Each structure stands twice: as structure tokens, then as C-alpha cells.
């Protein structure tokens, strides 16, 4: 390198294919301002060459032994000033992304015209990026697609937020109530309150709660539902019935439920804890429930027999009531397995002084089978569907 010559760029070429090394070497050698100082056949050799030569530019095969991205990171770590130009077959999106992430500042497609390789080396040496035209089109298209997807996600989330806001507005929840029946006496002893959203678009109740959960407002919506449902106590139609309310463990632990129930008679309130959300801290749940239960409030484990956690709930929470899930009630008159499982739960409950409420009774034979198993309370379409309070508590004549 004699004085007076223009500045030369020192380049290494790392590719396991000897033909590629030779071809690229030839292309670079014909440029007066480019000096090929070393070649390497794998990642380790490439890093070693970078350490030895601290080149201006390293051309790195994306798929060489030891990995292109690894080579790229190693080269940059060994020689800070070295710019990496990735070299790959066309249309290899995953590699483009990986190489750019691992610090490559240029990307040249194998088989690109010689001039493009030289151009990429010069631009890299000057600290500029370079993407092969064919790659650039794809990268831009991919970026555009990604931006579009992101925009759509933002739009979607905005729509969810708006829906949940509407559901949280006072008056948006119109509860339905389902009779809970003493099946021996055909008397209605309580009602289960069920949130209903008569909003547009009409969607299943679960969808509203799922939306709220998606933006972290699940508990807010539950508390709003309890607020609306507790208005049953202002209605003479409730008579002496109790009100059973569905709540999640989080809504209990956060105390929001109790705020919504302030001043209402504890001995006519049942909280049904669902097992949809796993309980991680039973002690915290029991603590939050203690004042409510001490004042006569009752606790029910909902959906018992439906999921893996219900037995644990029953053991830890010592409920006053176990609600047999519809999946056990269905066909209990004809299905021996369901009957045996229900019978086991019923025996356990009676031993522990826990009341059983069978849910989802849809036929007379199911009702009769449950009665003969010693179940005292039930609810379901056969007895009465969820409906406005006045109809829910109207006397039964034909159970
Ligand atoms: O999880 P929980 O048990 O709280 O669910 C009550 C749901 O079950 C309500 O949405 C209610 O409308 C529905 N439900 C009540 N009785 C019956 C029934 O007899 N059959 C069916 N399929 N669903 C019922
Ligand atoms: Mn329930």
C-alpha cells in the first residue's frame, strides 16, 4: 500500500463454497480500491480472519457452517469497525431478517451482477446499507404487510375497548335470573343472577367477558354485573329468595364485589366461585371472604365436576354449596358413570354438611334421578329458564 494510492478497502470473504470464494475474489480483485485480505470457509475461520485483519468489510454467506448470523455477530465483536454484508440465495426472508438482526448492514443476492457486489462493498465500507433490488422489493412488501397487520391489531383493540366501555356504562347490563328450586317441595328458594348484555351487536355473554379480559378489565365488568344484579334486592318480586352471583376469585380478592354488595343482607347472598380462572392464592381468597362469611354470606363452588380444579376448590374453600355441573346432570338417568360420579360428590357433600344444587336439569327423568340420589336443590331449563326476576320467582306448579 504505497502512499499516493487512493484508500483501499480491505475485505474478507466467508463462504464454504470454494467456487463462490473464487468468483467473488475475482470480482473484488479487479477493483483497484478493494483488497481481498482473506477468505474463510466457516464461521470460526471468518471470526479469526476478522480478528487478524480488522477488515473494512466482511462478505458473509448466510448459510455457511457455524451459521451466518453467528459469524456476523462474531466478526463485529472481534472487529468493531468491520461492516458485514450478507450473501445469500434469493427470497430467503428468514435469513435476511436474522442477518440484519445480527448486525449485517448489507444484503446481496448470490448471482447478483458483479457491479452490485462491488457497490455493496463500497457502500458498506462507507457506513451505508445496501439491499439487492430484488430483496428490497420483498423486504418493503413484508414491512408493509407487517405495518398493515399492526394497524389492524390497533384497530381491533380500539373496537374492543369501545365495546367494553359501552358494556360498563350504567344500565348496559340487564340481568336475567334463574330459579333455584327445592325439588322436593317444588318451591323456589333462590335465584342465580346471570349477566345479559342487550347491546348491539348481540353477542354471547362469554364474549363480553372475554373482551374485557383481553384489555385487563374483567374484574370491572364483573363488579358492574354484580351491581346490576344486586338490584334484585330492591324488587318485591324477590320475596324471601336468596341471590346467587357468579364471581371470579380476582373480583373477590380485589374486594370490588363487596363494595357492590354494601348494605345488602349477607344471609341472602351466595357467591358462586367459578373455576375458569385457576386460584393461585387460596389464603388470600379465604381472607377476602372471611368477613362476608362471618356475616352469614354463603359460598358456592360452581361447575363442580367440569374441570380439574373443582375438587381442590371444594377442599380449600369449604363451600356451603356445591353446584353440580351440567355435564354431570345431563343424561344422569341413563348414564351409570355420571350417576356414580354425582353420587360420590353427593355423599361427600352430605358428610361435610354442604348443600348440593344440580345445574342444567333439562328433563323430567334427570330431575327424578337427581331426586332419588338425594339431591335437594336444582335448576335448569326443565324447571325454569333464565328470565326477568318477576317471572323467575313466580310459583312453580308442575315440578
Ligand atoms: O357456569 P354457570 O353454571 O354459572 O352457567 C350458567 C349458564 O348455564 C347460564 O348461561 C344459563 O343460561 C345456562 N343454563 C341454565 N340452565 C341451563 C340448562 O338447563 N341447560 C343449558 N344448556 N344451559 C343452562
Ligand atoms: Mn353459576
Short mmCIF file of C-alpha atoms and ligand atoms in Angstrom, two decimals:
data_model
loop_
_atom_site.label_atom_id
_atom_site.label_comp_id
_atom_site.label_asym_id
_atom_site.label_seq_id
_atom_site.Cartn_x
_atom_site.Cartn_y
_atom_site.Cartn_z
CA UNK A 1 0.00 0.00 0.00
CA UNK A 2 2.13 2.82 -1.19
CA UNK A 3 1.44 6.42 -0.39
CA UNK A 4 -0.46 8.32 -3.05
CA UNK A 5 -2.81 5.46 -3.83
CA UNK A 6 -6.46 6.01 -3.09
CA UNK A 7 -7.66 4.50 0.13
CA UNK A 8 -8.24 0.79 -0.32
CA UNK A 9 -10.98 -1.18 1.37
CA UNK A 10 -9.87 -4.39 2.97
CA UNK A 11 -12.31 -7.20 2.54
CA UNK A 12 -12.69 -10.78 3.69
CA UNK A 13 -14.98 -13.29 2.00
CA UNK A 14 -16.51 -16.08 4.09
CA UNK A 15 -18.31 -18.80 2.19
CA UNK A 16 -17.98 -22.58 2.37
CA UNK A 17 -18.31 -22.89 -1.39
CA UNK A 18 -14.81 -22.58 -2.93
CA UNK A 19 -16.32 -21.54 -6.24
CA UNK A 20 -18.12 -18.63 -4.62
CA UNK A 21 -14.93 -17.60 -2.81
CA UNK A 22 -13.03 -17.68 -6.08
CA UNK A 23 -15.67 -15.82 -8.09
CA UNK A 24 -16.22 -13.09 -5.54
CA UNK A 25 -12.47 -12.89 -5.04
CA UNK A 26 -12.00 -12.31 -8.79
CA UNK A 27 -14.71 -9.65 -8.88
CA UNK A 28 -13.13 -7.76 -6.00
CA UNK A 29 -9.57 -8.18 -7.24
CA UNK A 30 -10.39 -6.33 -10.40
CA UNK A 31 -11.23 -3.20 -8.39
CA UNK A 32 -8.22 -1.02 -7.69
CA UNK A 33 -9.60 0.29 -4.40
CA UNK A 34 -10.54 -3.12 -2.99
CA UNK A 35 -8.13 -5.55 -1.44
CA UNK A 36 -9.17 -9.10 -0.62
CA UNK A 37 -7.15 -9.83 2.51
CA UNK A 38 -8.51 -13.25 3.49
CA UNK A 39 -11.12 -15.89 2.80
CA UNK A 40 -12.82 -18.22 5.24
CA UNK A 41 -14.82 -21.44 4.84
CA UNK A 42 -16.76 -21.38 8.11
CA UNK A 43 -17.88 -19.07 10.91
CA UNK A 44 -14.88 -19.73 13.19
CA UNK A 45 -12.41 -19.01 10.39
CA UNK A 46 -14.29 -15.87 9.48
CA UNK A 47 -14.16 -14.55 13.04
CA UNK A 48 -10.47 -15.41 13.26
CA UNK A 49 -9.78 -13.59 9.99
CA UNK A 50 -11.70 -10.56 11.24
CA UNK A 51 -9.64 -10.53 14.42
CA UNK A 52 -6.38 -10.80 12.43
CA UNK A 53 -7.16 -8.38 9.62
CA UNK A 54 -9.78 -5.97 11.07
CA UNK A 55 -11.15 -5.58 7.54
CA UNK A 56 -13.46 -2.78 6.45
CA UNK A 57 -15.95 -5.24 5.08
CA UNK A 58 -16.75 -8.92 5.55
CA UNK A 59 -18.89 -10.69 2.98
CA UNK A 60 -20.62 -13.48 4.86
CA UNK A 61 -22.56 -16.39 3.44
CA UNK A 62 -25.85 -16.67 5.29
CA UNK A 63 -25.88 -20.47 5.32
CA UNK A 64 -22.27 -21.40 5.95
CA UNK A 65 -21.06 -23.94 8.55
CA UNK A 66 -21.23 -22.40 12.00
CA UNK A 67 -24.03 -20.10 10.83
CA UNK A 68 -24.07 -16.77 9.01
CA UNK A 69 -25.68 -14.83 11.86
CA UNK A 70 -23.18 -16.29 14.34
CA UNK A 71 -20.31 -15.38 12.04
CA UNK A 72 -21.75 -11.90 11.66
CA UNK A 73 -22.01 -11.36 15.43
CA UNK A 74 -18.55 -12.85 16.00
CA UNK A 75 -16.95 -10.67 13.35
CA UNK A 76 -18.50 -7.49 14.74
CA UNK A 77 -17.44 -8.48 18.26
CA UNK A 78 -13.87 -9.24 17.11
CA UNK A 79 -13.54 -6.15 14.96
CA UNK A 80 -15.86 -3.26 15.79
CA UNK A 81 -15.26 -1.30 12.61
CA UNK A 82 -15.97 -4.18 10.24
CA UNK A 83 -19.19 -3.95 8.26
CA UNK A 84 -20.87 -7.21 7.38
CA UNK A 85 -22.50 -7.74 4.00
CA UNK A 86 -24.71 -10.82 3.97
CA UNK A 87 -24.60 -13.01 0.92
CA UNK A 88 -27.44 -15.36 0.20
CA UNK A 89 -29.73 -17.06 -2.25
CA UNK A 90 -32.77 -15.14 -3.34
CA UNK A 91 -36.03 -14.99 -1.38
CA UNK A 92 -34.68 -16.11 1.93
CA UNK A 93 -36.72 -13.83 4.18
CA UNK A 94 -35.94 -15.52 7.45
CA UNK A 95 -32.21 -15.23 6.79
CA UNK A 96 -32.47 -11.60 5.72
CA UNK A 97 -34.16 -10.76 8.99
CA UNK A 98 -31.71 -12.81 11.04
CA UNK A 99 -28.67 -11.36 9.34
CA UNK A 100 -29.91 -7.80 9.73
CA UNK A 101 -30.66 -8.55 13.37
CA UNK A 102 -27.17 -9.94 13.85
CA UNK A 103 -25.67 -6.70 12.59
CA UNK A 104 -25.31 -7.06 8.82
CA UNK A 105 -25.60 -3.71 7.10
CA UNK A 106 -25.93 -5.01 3.56
CA UNK A 107 -27.54 -7.87 1.77
CA UNK A 108 -26.51 -9.12 -1.62
CA UNK A 109 -28.17 -11.88 -3.54
CA UNK A 110 -25.94 -14.62 -4.88
CA UNK A 111 -25.87 -14.32 -8.62
CA UNK A 112 -26.22 -10.55 -8.48
CA UNK A 113 -24.21 -8.75 -11.15
CA UNK A 114 -20.57 -8.22 -10.23
CA UNK A 115 -21.16 -4.48 -10.12
CA UNK A 116 -23.71 -4.88 -7.39
CA UNK A 117 -21.32 -6.82 -5.18
CA UNK A 118 -18.71 -4.12 -5.59
CA UNK A 119 -21.28 -1.43 -4.95
CA UNK A 120 -22.44 -3.20 -1.77
CA UNK A 121 -18.85 -3.42 -0.50
CA UNK A 122 -18.23 0.26 -1.18
CA UNK A 123 -21.47 1.34 0.48
CA UNK A 124 -20.82 -0.90 3.49
CA UNK A 125 -17.31 0.49 3.85
CA UNK A 126 -18.80 3.98 3.77
CA UNK A 127 -21.17 3.00 6.56
CA UNK A 128 -24.20 2.80 4.30
CA UNK A 129 -26.68 -0.01 3.97
CA UNK A 130 -27.37 -1.97 0.84
CA UNK A 131 -30.11 -4.32 -0.19
CA UNK A 132 -30.24 -6.12 -3.51
CA UNK A 133 -33.07 -4.66 -5.54
CA UNK A 134 -34.91 -7.97 -5.70
CA UNK A 135 -34.59 -8.39 -1.96
CA UNK A 136 -35.53 -4.80 -1.29
CA UNK A 137 -38.87 -5.24 -3.01
CA UNK A 138 -39.68 -8.20 -0.82
CA UNK A 139 -38.45 -6.59 2.35
CA UNK A 140 -40.51 -3.50 1.66
CA UNK A 141 -43.52 -5.63 0.86
CA UNK A 142 -43.02 -7.59 4.04
CA UNK A 143 -42.63 -4.43 6.10
CA UNK A 144 -45.77 -3.03 4.53
CA UNK A 145 -47.61 -6.22 5.38
CA UNK A 146 -46.36 -6.04 8.92
CA UNK A 147 -47.40 -2.42 9.30
CA UNK A 148 -50.81 -3.28 7.94
CA UNK A 149 -51.15 -6.14 10.41
CA UNK A 150 -50.11 -3.87 13.25
CA UNK A 151 -52.58 -1.22 12.16
CA UNK A 152 -55.32 -3.82 12.02
CA UNK A 153 -54.43 -5.06 15.52
CA UNK A 154 -54.60 -1.50 16.85
CA UNK A 155 -57.97 -1.00 15.17
CA UNK A 156 -59.22 -4.27 16.62
CA UNK A 157 -58.09 -3.37 20.11
CA UNK A 158 -59.75 0.02 19.78
CA UNK A 159 -63.00 -1.68 18.84
CA UNK A 160 -62.70 -3.99 21.85
CA UNK A 161 -62.08 -1.01 24.13
CA UNK A 162 -65.13 0.77 22.80
CA UNK A 163 -67.31 -2.29 23.22
CA UNK A 164 -66.15 -2.85 26.79
CA UNK A 165 -66.66 0.84 27.64
CA UNK A 166 -70.24 0.54 26.44
CA UNK A 167 -70.79 -2.63 28.44
CA UNK A 168 -69.52 -0.84 31.54
CA UNK A 169 -71.93 2.07 31.21
CA UNK A 170 -74.68 2.15 33.82
CA UNK A 171 -77.74 0.33 32.56
CA UNK A 172 -75.88 -1.67 29.93
CA UNK A 173 -76.27 -4.93 31.82
CA UNK A 174 -79.79 -6.28 32.14
CA UNK A 175 -79.57 -9.30 34.41
CA UNK A 176 -81.60 -12.45 33.94
CA UNK A 177 -82.43 -14.63 36.91
CA UNK A 178 -82.85 -18.38 37.01
CA UNK A 179 -84.91 -20.06 39.69
CA UNK A 180 -83.12 -22.32 42.16
CA UNK A 181 -85.68 -24.86 43.25
CA UNK A 182 -86.14 -27.04 46.31
CA UNK A 183 -87.03 -30.04 44.17
CA UNK A 184 -88.66 -31.98 47.00
CA UNK A 185 -91.16 -29.23 47.69
CA UNK A 186 -91.33 -27.55 44.30
CA UNK A 187 -90.51 -24.26 45.97
CA UNK A 188 -88.22 -21.55 44.67
CA UNK A 189 -85.61 -20.79 47.31
CA UNK A 190 -83.22 -18.58 45.38
CA UNK A 191 -82.25 -17.16 42.01
CA UNK A 192 -78.97 -17.27 40.14
CA UNK A 193 -78.25 -13.90 38.59
CA UNK A 194 -76.86 -14.07 35.06
CA UNK A 195 -75.40 -11.09 33.26
CA UNK A 196 -77.05 -10.25 29.93
CA UNK A 197 -75.90 -7.58 27.52
CA UNK A 198 -78.77 -6.38 25.35
CA UNK A 199 -76.31 -4.33 23.30
CA UNK A 200 -75.67 -4.19 19.61
CA UNK A 201 -74.08 -6.31 18.20
CA UNK A 202 -75.72 -9.16 20.03
CA UNK A 203 -73.01 -11.50 21.30
CA UNK A 204 -72.80 -14.33 23.82
CA UNK A 205 -72.17 -13.31 27.42
CA UNK A 206 -68.79 -15.03 27.42
CA UNK A 207 -67.65 -12.88 24.50
CA UNK A 208 -68.22 -9.70 26.52
CA UNK A 209 -66.24 -11.05 29.44
CA UNK A 210 -63.50 -12.30 27.11
CA UNK A 211 -63.26 -8.83 25.55
CA UNK A 212 -62.96 -7.26 28.98
CA UNK A 213 -60.32 -9.81 29.99
CA UNK A 214 -58.39 -9.01 26.81
CA UNK A 215 -57.88 -5.44 27.95
CA UNK A 216 -57.50 -6.19 31.65
CA UNK A 217 -60.98 -5.01 32.66
CA UNK A 218 -62.52 -8.34 33.51
CA UNK A 219 -62.95 -7.54 37.19
CA UNK A 220 -64.51 -4.15 36.38
CA UNK A 221 -67.11 -5.84 34.23
CA UNK A 222 -67.84 -8.47 36.87
CA UNK A 223 -68.30 -5.82 39.51
CA UNK A 224 -70.59 -3.87 37.18
CA UNK A 225 -72.62 -7.06 36.67
CA UNK A 226 -72.89 -7.66 40.43
CA UNK A 227 -74.03 -4.03 40.84
CA UNK A 228 -76.79 -4.53 38.30
CA UNK A 229 -77.77 -7.93 39.64
CA UNK A 230 -77.93 -6.78 43.25
CA UNK A 231 -80.79 -4.51 42.30
CA UNK A 232 -82.94 -7.61 42.74
CA UNK A 233 -82.96 -6.72 46.43
CA UNK A 234 -84.91 -3.55 45.63
CA UNK A 235 -87.58 -5.61 43.87
CA UNK A 236 -90.53 -7.00 45.84
CA UNK A 237 -90.64 -9.93 43.40
CA UNK A 238 -87.55 -11.35 45.09
CA UNK A 239 -89.66 -12.24 48.14
CA UNK A 240 -87.56 -14.23 50.57
CA UNK A 241 -85.33 -15.78 47.87
CA UNK A 242 -81.58 -15.54 48.06
CA UNK A 243 -79.49 -14.23 45.18
CA UNK A 244 -76.59 -16.27 43.82
CA UNK A 245 -73.92 -14.28 42.00
CA UNK A 246 -71.12 -15.50 39.73
CA UNK A 247 -67.76 -14.01 40.61
CA UNK A 248 -64.16 -14.77 39.86
CA UNK A 249 -61.54 -15.19 42.58
CA UNK A 250 -59.85 -11.95 41.44
CA UNK A 251 -63.04 -9.95 41.89
CA UNK A 252 -63.30 -11.30 45.44
CA UNK A 253 -59.66 -10.76 46.34
CA UNK A 254 -59.85 -7.19 44.99
CA UNK A 255 -62.92 -6.58 47.25
CA UNK A 256 -64.81 -4.89 44.39
CA UNK A 257 -67.63 -7.42 44.75
CA UNK A 258 -68.19 -6.49 48.37
CA UNK A 259 -68.33 -2.78 47.54
CA UNK A 260 -71.06 -3.57 45.03
CA UNK A 261 -72.96 -5.52 47.70
CA UNK A 262 -72.54 -2.97 50.51
CA UNK A 263 -75.51 -2.81 52.85
CA UNK A 264 -77.28 -5.87 51.43
CA UNK A 265 -78.33 -8.79 53.64
CA UNK A 266 -75.39 -11.21 53.73
CA UNK A 267 -77.57 -14.15 54.68
CA UNK A 268 -79.39 -13.87 51.36
CA UNK A 269 -76.31 -13.70 49.20
CA UNK A 270 -74.42 -16.61 47.68
CA UNK A 271 -71.18 -16.05 45.82
CA UNK A 272 -70.51 -18.68 43.18
CA UNK A 273 -66.84 -19.04 42.54
CA UNK A 274 -66.12 -20.31 39.09
CA UNK A 275 -63.13 -22.43 38.40
CA UNK A 276 -62.43 -20.94 35.00
CA UNK A 277 -59.62 -18.91 36.49
CA UNK A 278 -57.18 -21.00 38.49
CA UNK A 279 -56.74 -19.90 42.08
CA UNK A 280 -53.11 -19.29 42.91
CA UNK A 281 -53.54 -17.99 46.43
CA UNK A 282 -56.26 -19.72 48.43
CA UNK A 283 -55.24 -17.97 51.64
CA UNK A 284 -55.83 -14.52 50.09
CA UNK A 285 -59.19 -15.69 48.75
CA UNK A 286 -60.23 -17.08 52.14
CA UNK A 287 -59.12 -13.84 53.85
CA UNK A 288 -61.16 -11.71 51.49
CA UNK A 289 -64.18 -13.93 52.02
CA UNK A 290 -63.92 -14.14 55.82
CA UNK A 291 -65.95 -11.03 56.81
CA UNK A 292 -68.63 -11.85 54.25
CA UNK A 293 -68.98 -15.41 55.51
CA UNK A 294 -68.83 -14.39 59.15
CA UNK A 295 -71.83 -12.13 58.46
CA UNK A 296 -73.82 -15.07 57.07
CA UNK A 297 -72.83 -14.86 53.41
CA UNK A 298 -72.54 -18.24 51.68
CA UNK A 299 -70.05 -19.58 49.20
CA UNK A 300 -70.75 -21.96 46.34
CA UNK A 301 -68.28 -23.80 44.13
CA UNK A 302 -69.73 -23.55 40.64
CA UNK A 303 -69.46 -26.08 37.80
CA UNK A 304 -68.31 -28.89 40.09
CA UNK A 305 -67.35 -31.93 38.08
CA UNK A 306 -66.49 -29.92 34.98
CA UNK A 307 -62.82 -29.17 35.43
CA UNK A 308 -59.69 -30.24 37.15
CA UNK A 309 -59.76 -27.58 39.88
CA UNK A 310 -63.20 -28.09 41.37
CA UNK A 311 -62.14 -30.73 43.92
CA UNK A 312 -59.29 -28.51 45.02
CA UNK A 313 -61.68 -25.57 45.31
CA UNK A 314 -64.00 -27.71 47.38
CA UNK A 315 -61.23 -28.86 49.70
CA UNK A 316 -59.65 -25.44 50.18
CA UNK A 317 -62.66 -23.18 50.24
CA UNK A 318 -65.02 -25.32 52.34
CA UNK A 319 -68.07 -24.06 50.49
CA UNK A 320 -71.61 -24.02 51.81
CA UNK A 321 -72.91 -25.16 48.44
CA UNK A 322 -71.61 -27.33 45.61
CA UNK A 323 -73.18 -26.72 42.21
CA UNK A 324 -73.11 -29.91 40.15
CA UNK A 325 -72.13 -29.02 36.63
CA UNK A 326 -74.48 -29.62 33.73
CA UNK A 327 -72.01 -32.15 32.33
CA UNK A 328 -72.84 -34.44 35.29
CA UNK A 329 -76.58 -33.74 35.23
CA UNK A 330 -77.02 -34.45 31.54
CA UNK A 331 -78.45 -37.95 30.99
CA UNK A 332 -77.87 -38.82 34.62
CA UNK A 333 -80.98 -41.01 34.39
CA UNK A 334 -79.39 -43.26 31.77
CA UNK A 335 -75.62 -42.87 32.21
CA UNK A 336 -74.19 -45.04 35.01
CA UNK A 337 -70.82 -43.31 35.06
CA UNK A 338 -72.30 -39.86 35.56
CA UNK A 339 -74.66 -41.19 38.19
CA UNK A 340 -71.79 -42.85 40.09
CA UNK A 341 -69.64 -39.72 39.97
CA UNK A 342 -72.53 -37.49 41.05
CA UNK A 343 -73.36 -39.94 43.84
CA UNK A 344 -69.79 -39.73 45.13
CA UNK A 345 -69.95 -35.94 45.25
CA UNK A 346 -73.37 -36.05 46.89
CA UNK A 347 -72.12 -38.44 49.59
CA UNK A 348 -69.11 -36.25 50.22
CA UNK A 349 -71.28 -33.13 50.44
CA UNK A 350 -73.75 -34.66 52.83
CA UNK A 351 -70.89 -35.92 55.04
CA UNK A 352 -69.49 -32.38 55.13
CA UNK A 353 -72.79 -30.61 55.62
CA UNK A 354 -72.58 -28.99 52.17
CA UNK A 355 -75.77 -28.44 50.16
CA UNK A 356 -75.91 -29.62 46.53
CA UNK A 357 -77.54 -27.67 43.74
CA UNK A 358 -77.76 -29.63 40.48
CA UNK A 359 -77.49 -27.38 37.43
CA UNK A 360 -78.75 -27.83 33.90
CA UNK A 361 -81.73 -30.11 34.56
CA UNK A 362 -83.44 -30.33 31.20
CA UNK A 363 -85.77 -33.34 31.51
CA UNK A 364 -88.16 -34.91 33.96
CA UNK A 365 -86.14 -38.18 34.14
CA UNK A 366 -82.99 -36.19 35.01
CA UNK A 367 -84.90 -34.43 37.77
CA UNK A 368 -86.28 -37.70 39.12
CA UNK A 369 -82.85 -39.37 39.05
CA UNK A 370 -81.31 -36.49 40.98
CA UNK A 371 -84.09 -36.50 43.50
CA UNK A 372 -83.66 -40.22 44.09
CA UNK A 373 -79.92 -39.66 44.60
CA UNK A 374 -80.82 -37.32 47.46
CA UNK A 375 -80.18 -34.00 45.71
CA UNK A 376 -82.35 -31.38 47.34
CA UNK A 377 -81.90 -28.37 45.05
CA UNK A 378 -81.80 -27.91 41.32
CA UNK A 379 -82.06 -25.50 38.44
CA UNK A 380 -82.34 -25.90 34.70
CA UNK A 381 -84.48 -25.34 31.65
CA UNK A 382 -86.88 -28.08 32.72
CA UNK A 383 -87.68 -26.16 35.87
CA UNK A 384 -87.35 -22.62 34.57
CA UNK A 385 -85.26 -20.74 32.09
CA UNK A 386 -83.33 -17.60 32.96
CA UNK A 387 -85.80 -14.69 32.73
CA UNK A 388 -86.72 -11.37 34.36
CA UNK A 389 -86.94 -11.51 38.14
CA UNK A 390 -90.73 -11.36 38.42
CA UNK A 391 -91.12 -14.48 36.26
CA UNK A 392 -88.14 -16.22 37.83
CA UNK A 393 -89.71 -16.20 41.27
CA UNK A 394 -93.33 -16.86 40.27
CA UNK A 395 -94.60 -20.04 41.98
CA UNK A 396 -93.98 -23.39 40.29
CA UNK A 397 -96.88 -25.71 39.75
CA UNK A 398 -95.63 -28.66 37.83
CA UNK A 399 -92.25 -29.77 39.14
O1 LIG B 1 -71.34 -21.50 34.79
P1 LIG B 1 -72.78 -21.36 35.24
O2 LIG B 1 -73.30 -22.61 35.84
O3 LIG B 1 -72.99 -20.16 36.09
O4 LIG B 1 -73.55 -21.14 33.88
C1 LIG B 1 -74.89 -20.83 33.84
C2 LIG B 1 -75.27 -20.82 32.38
O5 LIG B 1 -75.97 -22.00 32.05
C3 LIG B 1 -76.18 -19.67 32.03
O6 LIG B 1 -75.70 -19.05 30.89
C4 LIG B 1 -77.53 -20.30 31.80
O7 LIG B 1 -78.26 -19.61 30.80
C5 LIG B 1 -77.17 -21.69 31.35
N1 LIG B 1 -78.18 -22.68 31.73
C6 LIG B 1 -79.01 -22.65 32.79
N2 LIG B 1 -79.80 -23.75 32.82
C7 LIG B 1 -79.47 -24.49 31.73
C8 LIG B 1 -79.95 -25.74 31.21
O8 LIG B 1 -80.83 -26.40 31.74
N3 LIG B 1 -79.34 -26.18 30.07
C9 LIG B 1 -78.34 -25.49 29.46
N4 LIG B 1 -77.81 -25.99 28.35
N5 LIG B 1 -77.88 -24.32 29.93
C10 LIG B 1 -78.43 -23.81 31.05
MN1 LIG B 2 -73.18 -20.23 38.13
#
